[in-house]
Short mmCIF file of C-alpha atoms in Angstrom, two decimals:
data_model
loop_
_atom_site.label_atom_id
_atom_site.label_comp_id
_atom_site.label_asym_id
_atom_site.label_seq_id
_atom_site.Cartn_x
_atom_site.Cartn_y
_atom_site.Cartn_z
CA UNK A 1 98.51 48.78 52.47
CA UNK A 2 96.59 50.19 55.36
CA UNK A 3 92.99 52.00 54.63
CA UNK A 4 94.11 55.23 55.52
CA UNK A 5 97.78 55.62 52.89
CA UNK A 6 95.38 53.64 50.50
CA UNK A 7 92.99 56.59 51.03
CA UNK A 8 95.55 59.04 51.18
CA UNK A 9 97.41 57.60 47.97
CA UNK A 10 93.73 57.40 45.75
CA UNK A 11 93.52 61.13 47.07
CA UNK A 12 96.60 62.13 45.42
CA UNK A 13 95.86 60.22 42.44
CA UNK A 14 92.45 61.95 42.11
CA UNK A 15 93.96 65.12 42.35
CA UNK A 16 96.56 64.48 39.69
CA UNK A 17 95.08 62.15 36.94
CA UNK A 18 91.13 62.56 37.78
CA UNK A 19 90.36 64.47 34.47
CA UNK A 20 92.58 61.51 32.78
CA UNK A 21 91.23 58.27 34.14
CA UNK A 22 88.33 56.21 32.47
CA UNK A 23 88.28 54.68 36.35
CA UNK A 24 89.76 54.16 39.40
CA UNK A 25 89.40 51.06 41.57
CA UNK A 26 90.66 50.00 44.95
CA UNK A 27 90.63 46.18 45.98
CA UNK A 28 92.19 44.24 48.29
CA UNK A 29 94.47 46.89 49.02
CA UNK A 30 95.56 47.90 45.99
CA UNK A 31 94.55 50.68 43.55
CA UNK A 32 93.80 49.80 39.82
CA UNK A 33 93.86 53.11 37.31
CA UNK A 34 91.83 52.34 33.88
CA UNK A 35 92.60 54.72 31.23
CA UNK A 36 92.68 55.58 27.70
CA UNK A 37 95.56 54.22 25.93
CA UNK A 38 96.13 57.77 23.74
CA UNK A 39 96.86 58.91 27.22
CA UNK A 40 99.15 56.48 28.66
CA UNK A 41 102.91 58.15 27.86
CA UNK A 42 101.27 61.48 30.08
CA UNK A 43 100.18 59.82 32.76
CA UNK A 44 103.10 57.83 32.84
CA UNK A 45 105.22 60.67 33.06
CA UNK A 46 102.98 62.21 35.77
CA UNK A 47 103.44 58.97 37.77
CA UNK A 48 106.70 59.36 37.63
CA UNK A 49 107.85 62.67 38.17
CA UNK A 50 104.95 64.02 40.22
CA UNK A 51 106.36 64.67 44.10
CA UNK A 52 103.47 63.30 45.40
CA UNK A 53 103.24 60.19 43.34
CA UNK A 54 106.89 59.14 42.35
CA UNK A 55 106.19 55.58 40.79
CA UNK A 56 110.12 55.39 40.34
CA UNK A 57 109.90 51.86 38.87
CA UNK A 58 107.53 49.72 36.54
CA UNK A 59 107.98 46.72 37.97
CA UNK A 60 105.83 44.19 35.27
CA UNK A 61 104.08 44.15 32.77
CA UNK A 62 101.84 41.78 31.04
CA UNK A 63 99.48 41.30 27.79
CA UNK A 64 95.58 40.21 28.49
CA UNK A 65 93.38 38.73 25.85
CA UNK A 66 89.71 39.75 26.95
CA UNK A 67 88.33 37.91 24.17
CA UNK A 68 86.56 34.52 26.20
CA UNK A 69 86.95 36.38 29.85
CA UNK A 70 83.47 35.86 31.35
CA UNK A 71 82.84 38.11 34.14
CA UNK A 72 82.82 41.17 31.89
CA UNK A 73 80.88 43.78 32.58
CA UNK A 74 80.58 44.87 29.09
CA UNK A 75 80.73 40.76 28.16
CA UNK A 76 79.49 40.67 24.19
CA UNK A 77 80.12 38.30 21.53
CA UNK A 78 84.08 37.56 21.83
CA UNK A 79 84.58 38.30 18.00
CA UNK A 80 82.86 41.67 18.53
CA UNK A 81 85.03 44.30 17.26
CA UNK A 82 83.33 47.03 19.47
CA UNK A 83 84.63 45.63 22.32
CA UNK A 84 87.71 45.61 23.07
CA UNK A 85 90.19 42.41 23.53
CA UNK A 86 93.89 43.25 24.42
CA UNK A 87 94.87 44.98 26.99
CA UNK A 88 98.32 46.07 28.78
CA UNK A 89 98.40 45.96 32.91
CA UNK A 90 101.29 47.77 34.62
CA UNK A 91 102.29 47.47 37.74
CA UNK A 92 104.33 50.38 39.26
CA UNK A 93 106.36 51.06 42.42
CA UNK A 94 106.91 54.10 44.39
CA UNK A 95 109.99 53.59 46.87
CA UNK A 96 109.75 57.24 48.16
CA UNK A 97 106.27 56.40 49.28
CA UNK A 98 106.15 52.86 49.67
CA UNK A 99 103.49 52.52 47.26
CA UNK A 100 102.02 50.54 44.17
CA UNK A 101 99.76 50.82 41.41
CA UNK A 102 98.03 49.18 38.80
CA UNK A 103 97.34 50.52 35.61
CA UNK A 104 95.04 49.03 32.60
CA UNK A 105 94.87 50.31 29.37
CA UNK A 106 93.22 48.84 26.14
CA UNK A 107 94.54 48.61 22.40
CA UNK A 108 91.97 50.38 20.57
CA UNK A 109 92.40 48.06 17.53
CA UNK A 110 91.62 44.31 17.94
CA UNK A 111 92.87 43.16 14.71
CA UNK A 112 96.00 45.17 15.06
CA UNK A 113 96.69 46.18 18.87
CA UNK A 114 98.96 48.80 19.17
CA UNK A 115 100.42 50.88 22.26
CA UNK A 116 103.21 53.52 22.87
CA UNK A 117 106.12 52.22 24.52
CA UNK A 118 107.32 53.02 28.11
CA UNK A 119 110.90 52.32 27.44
CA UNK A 120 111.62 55.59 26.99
CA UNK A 121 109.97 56.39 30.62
CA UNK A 122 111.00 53.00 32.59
CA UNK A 123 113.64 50.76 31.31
CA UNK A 124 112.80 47.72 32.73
CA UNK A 125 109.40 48.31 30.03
CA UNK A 126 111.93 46.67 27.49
CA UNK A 127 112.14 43.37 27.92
CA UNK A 128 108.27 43.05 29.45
CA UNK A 129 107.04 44.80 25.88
CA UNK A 130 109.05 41.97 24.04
CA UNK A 131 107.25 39.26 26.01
CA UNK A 132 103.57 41.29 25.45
CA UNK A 133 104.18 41.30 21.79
CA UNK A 134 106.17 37.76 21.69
CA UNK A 135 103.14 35.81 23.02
CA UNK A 136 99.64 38.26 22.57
CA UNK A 137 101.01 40.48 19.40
CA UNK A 138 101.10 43.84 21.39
CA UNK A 139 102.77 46.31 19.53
CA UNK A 140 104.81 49.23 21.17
CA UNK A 141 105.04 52.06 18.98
CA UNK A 142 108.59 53.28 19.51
CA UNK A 143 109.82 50.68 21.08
CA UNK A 144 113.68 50.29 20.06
CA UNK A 145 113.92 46.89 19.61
CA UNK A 146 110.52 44.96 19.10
CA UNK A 147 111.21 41.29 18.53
CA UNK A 148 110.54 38.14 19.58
CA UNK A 149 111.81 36.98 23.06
CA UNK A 150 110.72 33.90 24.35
CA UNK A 151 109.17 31.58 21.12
CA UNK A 152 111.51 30.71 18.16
CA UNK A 153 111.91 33.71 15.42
CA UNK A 154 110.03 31.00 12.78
CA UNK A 155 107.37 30.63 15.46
CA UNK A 156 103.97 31.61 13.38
CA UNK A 157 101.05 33.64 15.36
CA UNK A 158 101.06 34.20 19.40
CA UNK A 159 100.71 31.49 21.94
CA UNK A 160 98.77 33.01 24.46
CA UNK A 161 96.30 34.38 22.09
CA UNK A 162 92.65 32.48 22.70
#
């Protein structure tokens, strides 16, 4: 993406989600939105509907396990429960715009991560939420059908878990 629509695109999400973001980050050419995960399902919708922003389609989504990542800002003892472990990174496309974001949010709970479900906002959420929770133990609340996808239904714990 060329400096100026990246500038122009982080100026429309400023003007939309700035009260809402923990941060905002642009590298190599590509905008990162951090934010708080009891805020996900509205800005979701906002990325969505807005005019200006029209993120039309998630197109992945993936689990993280922070829990041994070294370059950390905020790096602490991995089996600290202040800080947090998973997290959920969504990638969205805007074909009005010709556009893409990345969003990061973190389960507040590292024992038991839970996260609302974008199913009911993107459909193609659905299957990527089954993988999340099939290898790190993500729940989505209200997700309509959360089971295993890829490892065997007798399969004990979550492979990708460090």
């Amino acid at each position: 993406m060329t400096n100026i629509r990246l500038k122009n695109l982080k100026a429309r999400l400023s003007a939309k989600l700035s009260d809402r973001l923990q941060g905002m980050t642009d590298d190599l050419g590509e905008i990162t939105l951090t934010i708080q995960s009891d805020k996900l399902i509205e800005i979701a919708q906002i990325l969505r509907d807005d005019a200006s922003l029209r993120f039309e389609q998630l197109i992945d989504l993936c689990g993280v396990d922070y829990s041994a990542y070294g370059n950390r800002e905020d790096d602490r003892d991995e089996d600290s429960t202040d800080s947090p472990r998973f997290a959920v990174v969504i990638h969205l496309l805007s074909i009005q715009h010709n556009a893409r974001v990345r969003i990061r949010t973190f389960a507040p709970d590292n024992a038991m991560p839970v996260l609302p479900s974008l199913t009911e906002i993107w459909h193609s959420a659905n299957w990527y939420e089954r993988e999340a929770f099939d290898l790190f133990g993500i729940v989505f609340d209200g997700h309509p059908d959360l089971r295993r996808i890829l490892t065997d239904y007798g399969f004990i714990g979550h492979p990708f878990r460090k």
